[in-house]
Short mmCIF file of C-alpha atoms in Angstrom, two decimals:
data_model
loop_
_atom_site.label_atom_id
_atom_site.label_comp_id
_atom_site.label_asym_id
_atom_site.label_seq_id
_atom_site.Cartn_x
_atom_site.Cartn_y
_atom_site.Cartn_z
CA MET A 157 -31.69 6.17 3.37
CA VAL A 158 -34.82 6.18 1.18
CA LEU A 159 -36.63 9.46 0.55
CA ASP A 160 -40.13 9.87 -0.88
CA VAL A 161 -40.64 13.04 -2.76
CA ASP A 162 -43.96 13.89 -4.44
CA GLY A 163 -43.36 15.00 -7.99
CA TRP A 164 -39.77 13.81 -8.10
CA VAL A 165 -39.15 13.02 -11.73
CA GLY A 166 -36.00 10.90 -11.35
CA HIS A 167 -32.40 11.80 -11.83
CA VAL A 168 -29.43 11.26 -14.08
CA PRO A 169 -27.07 8.60 -12.61
CA GLY A 170 -24.24 10.34 -10.79
CA GLN A 171 -26.23 13.27 -9.61
CA HIS A 172 -26.58 14.20 -5.94
CA VAL A 173 -28.97 16.02 -3.64
CA ASP A 174 -28.20 18.69 -1.10
CA VAL A 175 -29.65 18.05 2.36
CA ARG A 176 -30.15 21.02 4.63
CA LEU A 177 -30.70 20.86 8.35
CA THR A 178 -31.90 23.84 10.34
CA ALA A 179 -31.44 24.13 14.09
CA PRO A 180 -34.03 25.77 16.33
CA ASP A 181 -31.82 28.93 16.52
CA GLY A 182 -31.81 29.14 12.72
CA TYR A 183 -28.30 27.79 12.12
CA THR A 184 -28.21 25.73 9.00
CA ALA A 185 -25.83 23.06 7.74
CA GLN A 186 -25.86 21.63 4.27
CA ARG A 187 -24.19 18.55 2.72
CA SER A 188 -24.33 16.81 -0.63
CA TYR A 189 -25.20 13.11 -0.89
CA SER A 190 -25.01 10.94 -3.96
CA ILE A 191 -28.09 9.13 -5.22
CA SER A 192 -27.46 5.43 -5.37
CA SER A 193 -30.80 4.18 -6.73
CA ALA A 194 -31.73 3.79 -10.38
CA PRO A 195 -33.77 6.77 -11.71
CA LEU A 196 -37.37 6.38 -10.62
CA PRO A 197 -40.28 8.72 -10.03
CA ASP A 198 -41.27 9.82 -6.46
CA ARG A 199 -38.50 7.96 -4.63
CA PHE A 200 -34.71 7.77 -4.36
CA GLU A 201 -32.05 6.41 -2.16
CA VAL A 202 -28.93 8.12 -0.88
CA THR A 203 -25.99 6.63 1.01
CA VAL A 204 -24.87 8.40 4.11
CA GLN A 205 -21.60 7.58 5.90
CA THR A 206 -21.47 8.72 9.47
CA VAL A 207 -18.80 11.19 10.33
CA ALA A 208 -18.21 11.17 14.07
CA ASP A 209 -17.88 14.92 14.51
CA GLY A 210 -20.05 15.84 11.49
CA GLU A 211 -22.92 18.29 11.65
CA VAL A 212 -25.36 16.51 9.31
CA SER A 213 -24.53 12.84 8.92
CA PRO A 214 -24.86 11.88 12.65
CA HIS A 215 -28.33 13.43 12.63
CA LEU A 216 -29.37 11.54 9.44
CA VAL A 217 -28.04 8.20 10.73
CA ASP A 218 -28.69 8.28 14.47
CA VAL A 219 -31.53 10.76 15.01
CA ALA A 220 -33.72 10.82 11.96
CA GLU A 221 -36.56 8.32 11.92
CA PRO A 222 -38.83 6.92 9.21
CA GLY A 223 -41.49 9.48 8.37
CA ASP A 224 -39.33 12.50 9.23
CA GLN A 225 -39.39 15.40 6.76
CA LEU A 226 -36.09 16.69 5.32
CA GLU A 227 -35.25 19.83 3.35
CA ILE A 228 -33.57 18.78 0.08
CA ARG A 229 -32.53 20.38 -3.21
CA GLY A 230 -31.96 18.32 -6.26
CA PRO A 231 -31.25 16.40 -8.24
CA VAL A 232 -28.21 18.52 -9.04
CA GLY A 233 -24.93 18.09 -10.85
CA GLY A 234 -24.36 17.93 -14.65
CA TRP A 235 -20.71 16.94 -14.75
CA PHE A 236 -20.23 13.70 -12.84
CA VAL A 237 -23.14 12.08 -14.66
CA ARG A 238 -23.61 9.21 -17.07
CA ARG A 239 -26.42 9.94 -19.43
CA PRO A 240 -28.50 7.03 -20.62
CA THR A 241 -28.08 8.27 -24.20
CA ASP A 242 -24.29 8.07 -24.00
CA PRO A 243 -23.30 4.87 -26.00
CA ARG A 244 -19.68 4.79 -24.88
CA PRO A 245 -18.51 1.97 -22.60
CA ALA A 246 -17.65 3.11 -19.07
CA LEU A 247 -15.14 2.16 -16.42
CA LEU A 248 -16.44 3.01 -12.97
CA ILE A 249 -13.91 2.96 -10.12
CA GLY A 250 -15.15 3.38 -6.61
CA GLY A 251 -13.30 3.51 -3.28
CA GLY A 252 -15.23 2.82 -0.10
CA SER A 253 -18.57 4.67 0.06
CA GLY A 254 -17.55 6.38 -3.23
CA VAL A 255 -19.40 3.51 -4.93
CA ALA A 256 -22.69 5.25 -4.20
CA PRO A 257 -23.15 7.32 -7.39
CA LEU A 258 -21.52 4.47 -9.39
CA MET A 259 -24.21 2.09 -8.01
CA SER A 260 -26.83 4.34 -9.68
CA MET A 261 -24.89 4.12 -12.91
CA VAL A 262 -24.67 0.30 -12.64
CA ARG A 263 -28.34 -0.05 -11.93
CA ALA A 264 -29.29 2.14 -14.87
CA ALA A 265 -26.62 0.89 -17.31
CA THR A 266 -27.59 1.05 -21.00
CA ALA A 267 -24.06 0.76 -22.34
CA PRO A 268 -21.31 -1.66 -21.42
CA THR A 269 -20.17 -0.97 -17.89
CA ARG A 270 -17.21 -2.26 -15.82
CA LEU A 271 -17.09 -1.46 -12.10
CA LEU A 272 -13.90 -1.72 -10.10
CA TYR A 273 -14.65 -1.50 -6.43
CA SER A 274 -11.95 -1.09 -3.85
CA THR A 275 -12.68 -1.66 -0.20
CA ARG A 276 -10.58 -2.61 2.90
CA SER A 277 -12.38 -5.92 3.32
CA PRO A 278 -15.49 -7.73 2.12
CA SER A 279 -17.39 -6.60 5.22
CA ASP A 280 -16.60 -2.95 4.39
CA ALA A 281 -18.12 -3.29 0.92
CA LEU A 282 -21.53 -1.63 0.32
CA PHE A 283 -24.18 -2.96 -2.04
CA THR A 284 -22.63 -6.42 -2.21
CA ALA A 285 -25.86 -8.22 -2.94
CA ASP A 286 -27.15 -5.44 -5.26
CA LEU A 287 -23.95 -5.51 -7.26
CA ALA A 288 -24.13 -9.28 -7.67
CA SER A 289 -27.79 -9.11 -8.88
CA ALA A 290 -27.07 -6.16 -11.11
CA GLU A 291 -24.22 -8.13 -12.67
CA ALA A 292 -26.45 -11.18 -13.14
CA ALA A 293 -29.30 -9.18 -14.55
CA GLY A 294 -27.09 -7.07 -16.78
CA GLY A 295 -25.82 -10.04 -18.78
CA ASP A 296 -22.78 -8.95 -20.82
CA LEU A 297 -23.51 -5.28 -20.06
CA VAL A 298 -22.27 -5.16 -16.49
CA ALA A 299 -19.07 -6.61 -14.97
CA VAL A 300 -18.00 -6.09 -11.37
CA THR A 301 -14.44 -6.60 -10.02
CA HIS A 302 -13.66 -6.30 -6.31
CA VAL A 303 -10.25 -5.26 -4.95
CA TYR A 304 -9.50 -5.68 -1.22
CA THR A 305 -6.79 -3.63 0.35
CA ARG A 306 -6.53 -5.11 3.85
CA VAL A 307 -8.51 -8.34 4.18
CA ALA A 308 -9.44 -10.67 1.29
CA PRO A 309 -12.04 -13.47 1.52
CA ALA A 310 -10.73 -17.05 2.00
CA GLY A 311 -9.55 -18.48 -1.31
CA TRP A 312 -9.36 -15.06 -3.01
CA PRO A 313 -6.87 -15.38 -5.91
CA ALA A 314 -4.85 -12.26 -4.99
CA PRO A 315 -3.46 -11.09 -1.59
CA PRO A 316 -4.97 -7.87 -0.23
CA ARG A 317 -3.22 -4.87 -1.83
CA ARG A 318 -3.99 -1.36 -2.94
CA LEU A 319 -5.28 -0.78 -6.44
CA ASP A 320 -2.30 -0.69 -8.76
CA ALA A 321 -1.65 -0.05 -12.45
CA ASP A 322 -1.63 -3.79 -13.28
CA THR A 323 -5.04 -4.41 -11.73
CA LEU A 324 -6.38 -1.31 -13.43
CA ALA A 325 -4.99 -2.30 -16.81
CA ARG A 326 -6.65 -5.69 -16.54
CA VAL A 327 -10.09 -4.18 -16.00
CA ALA A 328 -9.73 -1.15 -18.19
CA TRP A 329 -11.27 -1.00 -21.69
CA PRO A 330 -8.88 -1.25 -24.69
CA HIS A 331 -7.86 2.19 -26.01
CA ASP A 332 -9.93 1.88 -29.19
CA ALA A 333 -13.11 1.36 -27.14
CA HIS A 334 -12.98 5.17 -26.34
CA ALA A 335 -14.40 4.47 -22.91
CA VAL A 336 -15.26 7.12 -20.31
CA ALA A 337 -14.03 6.74 -16.73
CA PHE A 338 -15.82 7.77 -13.53
CA VAL A 339 -13.80 7.81 -10.32
CA CYS A 340 -15.35 8.38 -6.96
CA GLY A 341 -14.02 8.02 -3.38
CA PRO A 342 -11.84 9.76 -0.84
CA THR A 343 -9.55 12.43 -2.17
CA GLY A 344 -6.33 10.37 -1.98
CA PHE A 345 -7.95 7.41 -3.71
CA VAL A 346 -9.34 9.59 -6.55
CA GLU A 347 -6.10 11.40 -7.17
CA THR A 348 -4.15 8.12 -7.21
CA VAL A 349 -6.57 6.32 -9.51
CA ALA A 350 -6.88 9.30 -11.91
CA ASP A 351 -3.09 9.42 -12.18
CA LEU A 352 -2.87 5.60 -12.75
CA LEU A 353 -5.57 5.83 -15.46
CA VAL A 354 -3.49 8.38 -17.33
CA THR A 355 -0.39 6.23 -16.82
CA ILE A 356 -2.04 3.28 -18.48
CA GLY A 357 -3.06 5.40 -21.39
CA HIS A 358 -6.58 6.58 -20.65
CA ASN A 359 -7.48 9.91 -22.20
CA PRO A 360 -7.47 12.51 -19.31
CA ALA A 361 -10.29 14.39 -21.04
CA THR A 362 -12.68 11.45 -20.48
CA ILE A 363 -11.95 10.97 -16.76
CA ARG A 364 -14.54 12.47 -14.46
CA THR A 365 -13.98 12.52 -10.73
CA GLU A 366 -15.90 13.06 -7.55
CA ARG A 367 -14.01 13.25 -4.29
CA PHE A 368 -15.35 13.14 -0.82
CA GLY A 369 -14.39 12.05 2.64
CA PRO A 370 -15.28 12.57 6.21
CA THR A 371 -14.75 16.28 5.71
CA LYS A 372 -18.14 16.21 4.05
CA GLY A 373 -19.70 15.40 7.46
CA MET B 97 1.36 5.01 -4.20
CA SER B 98 -0.54 7.26 -1.81
CA THR B 99 -2.81 5.94 0.93
CA THR B 100 -6.58 5.97 0.63
CA THR B 101 -7.07 6.47 4.33
CA VAL B 102 -8.77 9.72 5.02
CA GLY B 103 -7.96 11.20 8.37
CA ALA B 104 -8.44 14.32 10.40
CA ASP B 105 -5.58 16.14 8.66
CA ASP B 106 -7.49 16.19 5.37
CA PRO B 107 -7.99 19.61 4.00
CA HIS B 108 -11.59 20.76 4.33
CA TRP B 109 -12.52 20.94 0.68
CA VAL B 110 -14.88 19.18 -1.64
CA ASP B 111 -15.21 19.03 -5.41
CA GLY B 112 -16.71 21.74 -7.48
CA ASN B 113 -19.59 19.31 -8.07
CA ALA B 114 -20.91 20.46 -4.72
CA LEU B 115 -21.66 23.92 -6.24
CA ALA B 116 -24.26 22.56 -8.53
CA GLY B 117 -27.09 23.12 -6.07
CA PRO B 118 -26.13 26.47 -4.55
CA LEU B 119 -25.17 28.03 -7.89
CA GLY B 120 -27.96 26.45 -9.96
CA GLU B 121 -30.54 27.90 -7.54
CA ILE B 122 -29.43 31.54 -8.18
CA MET B 123 -28.11 31.24 -11.78
CA GLY B 124 -30.81 29.02 -13.22
CA ALA B 125 -28.19 26.90 -15.02
CA ASP B 126 -25.69 24.24 -13.98
CA LEU B 127 -22.45 26.16 -13.90
CA THR B 128 -20.40 23.14 -12.76
CA VAL B 129 -20.08 22.06 -16.41
CA ALA B 130 -18.68 25.49 -17.34
CA ASP B 131 -14.93 25.76 -18.08
CA LEU B 132 -13.12 28.40 -15.97
CA THR B 133 -9.81 29.91 -16.88
CA CYS B 134 -7.89 30.62 -13.70
CA ALA B 135 -6.57 34.21 -13.65
CA GLY B 136 -3.59 33.03 -11.65
CA CYS B 137 -2.07 30.20 -13.75
CA ARG B 138 -4.28 30.43 -16.96
CA MET B 139 -5.23 26.76 -16.70
CA THR B 140 -8.82 25.92 -17.85
CA ARG B 141 -10.87 23.36 -15.96
CA PRO B 142 -14.56 22.60 -15.46
CA LEU B 143 -15.88 24.24 -12.29
CA ALA B 144 -16.68 20.73 -11.14
CA ALA B 145 -12.97 19.97 -10.94
CA MET B 146 -12.09 23.01 -8.81
CA ARG B 147 -11.63 22.69 -5.05
CA VAL B 148 -14.43 24.16 -2.99
CA PHE B 149 -13.81 25.23 0.58
CA ASP B 150 -17.21 25.15 2.23
CA ARG B 151 -16.47 25.74 5.85
CA ALA B 152 -16.51 29.46 5.62
CA PRO B 153 -19.15 32.25 5.60
CA GLY B 154 -19.39 31.57 1.84
CA LEU B 155 -18.28 29.04 -0.69
CA VAL B 156 -14.77 29.51 -2.10
CA ALA B 157 -13.62 27.72 -5.27
CA ARG B 158 -9.90 27.45 -5.79
CA CYS B 159 -7.82 26.25 -8.74
CA PRO B 160 -6.35 22.82 -7.94
CA GLY B 161 -3.22 23.80 -9.88
CA CYS B 162 -2.05 27.04 -8.30
CA GLY B 163 -4.55 27.45 -5.35
CA ASP B 164 -5.78 30.81 -6.43
CA VAL B 165 -9.43 31.71 -5.80
CA VAL B 166 -11.50 31.44 -8.97
CA MET B 167 -14.92 32.01 -7.54
CA ARG B 168 -16.63 33.08 -4.33
CA LEU B 169 -20.27 32.76 -3.52
CA VAL B 170 -21.85 34.45 -0.51
CA ARG B 171 -25.48 34.53 0.48
CA THR B 172 -27.04 37.19 2.62
CA THR B 173 -30.65 37.00 3.71
CA ALA B 174 -31.91 38.78 0.56
CA ARG B 175 -29.06 38.57 -2.00
CA ALA B 176 -26.49 36.20 -3.46
CA LEU B 177 -23.04 37.63 -4.33
CA VAL B 178 -20.85 35.92 -6.90
CA ASP B 179 -17.20 37.13 -7.19
CA LEU B 180 -15.57 35.88 -10.39
CA ARG B 181 -12.56 38.12 -10.57
CA GLY B 182 -10.29 35.02 -10.26
CA SER B 183 -11.65 33.67 -13.55
CA LEU B 184 -10.53 35.19 -16.83
CA VAL B 185 -13.20 33.42 -18.86
CA VAL B 186 -16.30 31.39 -17.94
CA SER B 187 -17.18 29.19 -20.93
CA LEU B 188 -20.60 27.58 -20.86
CA PRO B 189 -21.89 24.86 -23.11
CA LEU B 190 -25.09 25.87 -24.94
CA PRO B 191 -28.03 23.48 -25.04
CA ARG B 192 -28.43 21.81 -28.41
CA VAL B 193 -31.29 23.09 -30.46
#
């Protein structure tokens, strides 16, 4: 979903916006959505996953139309962010639609960036074309690795399996690179990956996480 | 290894990151980067790493270690109430000058 905001000055990759809907009777519901575009003035893109019994996402996906006005607050969040001035290499690990804030980091990468993206199947993956072009445009700066947990494409070198320590260790930066890690996805995914990162020797103090799931609605 | 499938049994909480907007609006600063020391277990974590239960009349942040409430935020029509009795210390980074 692309939103035009007059006077929007851009964001820091990883930040989100709060979207608030107000019903005719005054009832309000608010949810946070990660910005997936690169920082630009006057316009940004958020990724909204429909939650069947949600209060906000079904409206945004099924009811809202181009030209509608929305009440938003943002950009907000100063913790799960990758600042363009940070020279450290980064390992970004996304599960499912958790790739959204990481996509912004990839698009805006100014330091070496590796993205490990776990989805059930190739057709479940978001931003497939954008990731390929970001990787091509980024030269040595950006590297993308896909992991499929249920269905892998024909000829894929590894059978579908959940992200494990071996896969993580192959993609992770060497210890002396002092890399930062950003993990985003459903709660179970984030907990597992954060634990695995510590297991393979990543400094816990440089792991930042953002969890979400259908409960965000 | 635990499953990544999120289902209906998931607890209704989100990360402390979600407090950036509601708190920033009333405090004028991003408190999610502050370190909070839980009064229950004495562990110190960024507010962003606390668990926020947002399906309530207010927002309730709990320590992921011991489950104790570290912060509550309630809005009325004219006021915002912040209860920090569950945090022993709130440590904020100062902007560099």
